[in-house]
Amino acid sequence: DWHRDWSSDVCSSDLRFRIDKSKALLAGGDSVISAAISVGFAGPSYFSTTFKRIMGIPPKQYSETLQISAEQE
């Protein structure tokens, strides 16, 4: 029904927005726990699961990839 579809879209948009904000925090050197809490997740476990589902890699790996890229420049 339309209400379920609309609710799902809103939740999905909210999660994507929060994950996008967390990417900037991780790029700035924040820890996974700090980024999770800063964008409104209660803890790192659900944040990590959600991040991986949306981004395809866990937040720690994302952060490490950014560090490696920065070191190579």
PDB file of C-alpha atoms in Angstrom:
ATOM      1  CA  ASP A   1       0.000   0.000   0.000  1.00  0.00           C
ATOM      2  CA  TRP A   2       1.066   3.615  -0.548  1.00  0.00           C
ATOM      3  CA  HIS A   3       1.682   4.354   3.149  1.00  0.00           C
ATOM      4  CA  ARG A   4       4.135   1.477   3.544  1.00  0.00           C
ATOM      5  CA  ASP A   5       5.944   2.453   0.327  1.00  0.00           C
ATOM      6  CA  TRP A   6       6.111   6.117   1.363  1.00  0.00           C
ATOM      7  CA  SER A   7       7.352   5.223   4.868  1.00  0.00           C
ATOM      8  CA  SER A   8       9.993   2.954   3.395  1.00  0.00           C
ATOM      9  CA  ASP A   9      11.205   5.710   1.045  1.00  0.00           C
ATOM     10  CA  VAL A  10      11.437   8.222   3.904  1.00  0.00           C
ATOM     11  CA  CYS A  11      13.381   5.785   6.104  1.00  0.00           C
ATOM     12  CA  SER A  12      15.691   4.891   3.241  1.00  0.00           C
ATOM     13  CA  SER A  13      16.315   8.558   2.426  1.00  0.00           C
ATOM     14  CA  ASP A  14      17.027   9.333   6.069  1.00  0.00           C
ATOM     15  CA  LEU A  15      19.513   6.468   6.351  1.00  0.00           C
ATOM     16  CA  ARG A  16      21.276   7.482   3.145  1.00  0.00           C
ATOM     17  CA  PHE A  17      21.491  11.086   4.348  1.00  0.00           C
ATOM     18  CA  ARG A  18      22.986   9.973   7.671  1.00  0.00           C
ATOM     19  CA  ILE A  19      25.448   7.632   5.954  1.00  0.00           C
ATOM     20  CA  ASP A  20      26.526  10.464   3.630  1.00  0.00           C
ATOM     21  CA  LYS A  21      27.137  12.686   6.659  1.00  0.00           C
ATOM     22  CA  SER A  22      29.115   9.903   8.328  1.00  0.00           C
ATOM     23  CA  LYS A  23      31.340   9.563   5.252  1.00  0.00           C
ATOM     24  CA  ALA A  24      32.448  13.164   5.715  1.00  0.00           C
ATOM     25  CA  LEU A  25      33.143  12.528   9.404  1.00  0.00           C
ATOM     26  CA  LEU A  26      35.155   9.399   8.632  1.00  0.00           C
ATOM     27  CA  ALA A  27      37.078  11.314   5.958  1.00  0.00           C
ATOM     28  CA  GLY A  28      37.867  13.930   8.608  1.00  0.00           C
ATOM     29  CA  GLY A  29      39.420  11.307  10.862  1.00  0.00           C
ATOM     30  CA  ASP A  30      36.524  10.487  13.206  1.00  0.00           C
ATOM     31  CA  SER A  31      36.342   6.971  14.587  1.00  0.00           C
ATOM     32  CA  VAL A  32      33.527   4.652  13.510  1.00  0.00           C
ATOM     33  CA  ILE A  33      31.927   4.945  16.962  1.00  0.00           C
ATOM     34  CA  SER A  34      32.140   8.732  16.946  1.00  0.00           C
ATOM     35  CA  ALA A  35      30.709   8.990  13.423  1.00  0.00           C
ATOM     36  CA  ALA A  36      27.874   6.591  14.296  1.00  0.00           C
ATOM     37  CA  ILE A  37      26.843   8.567  17.350  1.00  0.00           C
ATOM     38  CA  SER A  38      27.251  11.922  15.600  1.00  0.00           C
ATOM     39  CA  VAL A  39      24.777  10.973  12.867  1.00  0.00           C
ATOM     40  CA  GLY A  40      22.224   9.542  15.280  1.00  0.00           C
ATOM     41  CA  PHE A  41      22.875   5.824  15.517  1.00  0.00           C
ATOM     42  CA  ALA A  42      22.662   4.353  19.018  1.00  0.00           C
ATOM     43  CA  GLY A  43      25.865   2.399  18.512  1.00  0.00           C
ATOM     44  CA  PRO A  44      28.396   1.145  16.011  1.00  0.00           C
ATOM     45  CA  SER A  45      26.855  -2.261  15.250  1.00  0.00           C
ATOM     46  CA  TYR A  46      23.698  -1.118  13.433  1.00  0.00           C
ATOM     47  CA  PHE A  47      25.638   1.769  11.913  1.00  0.00           C
ATOM     48  CA  SER A  48      28.244  -0.614  10.477  1.00  0.00           C
ATOM     49  CA  THR A  49      25.573  -2.944   9.102  1.00  0.00           C
ATOM     50  CA  THR A  50      23.681  -0.057   7.503  1.00  0.00           C
ATOM     51  CA  PHE A  51      26.853   1.566   6.150  1.00  0.00           C
ATOM     52  CA  LYS A  52      27.939  -1.710   4.543  1.00  0.00           C
ATOM     53  CA  ARG A  53      24.491  -2.307   3.041  1.00  0.00           C
ATOM     54  CA  ILE A  54      24.470   1.164   1.448  1.00  0.00           C
ATOM     55  CA  MET A  55      28.159   1.629   0.592  1.00  0.00           C
ATOM     56  CA  GLY A  56      29.195  -1.975  -0.077  1.00  0.00           C
ATOM     57  CA  ILE A  57      32.061  -1.916   2.425  1.00  0.00           C
ATOM     58  CA  PRO A  58      32.218  -1.557   6.222  1.00  0.00           C
ATOM     59  CA  PRO A  59      32.934   1.935   7.601  1.00  0.00           C
ATOM     60  CA  LYS A  60      36.312   0.895   9.014  1.00  0.00           C
ATOM     61  CA  GLN A  61      37.426  -0.331   5.600  1.00  0.00           C
ATOM     62  CA  TYR A  62      36.085   2.878   4.024  1.00  0.00           C
ATOM     63  CA  SER A  63      38.105   4.940   6.484  1.00  0.00           C
ATOM     64  CA  GLU A  64      41.246   2.866   5.912  1.00  0.00           C
ATOM     65  CA  THR A  65      40.855   3.221   2.137  1.00  0.00           C
ATOM     66  CA  LEU A  66      40.725   7.005   2.523  1.00  0.00           C
ATOM     67  CA  GLN A  67      43.869   6.974   4.662  1.00  0.00           C
ATOM     68  CA  ILE A  68      45.758   4.863   2.116  1.00  0.00           C
ATOM     69  CA  SER A  69      44.662   7.180  -0.708  1.00  0.00           C
ATOM     70  CA  ALA A  70      45.792  10.233   1.263  1.00  0.00           C
ATOM     71  CA  GLU A  71      49.195   8.673   1.983  1.00  0.00           C
ATOM     72  CA  GLN A  72      49.770   7.890  -1.690  1.00  0.00           C
ATOM     73  CA  GLU A  73      49.154  11.499  -2.771  1.00  0.00           C
TER      74      GLU A  73
END
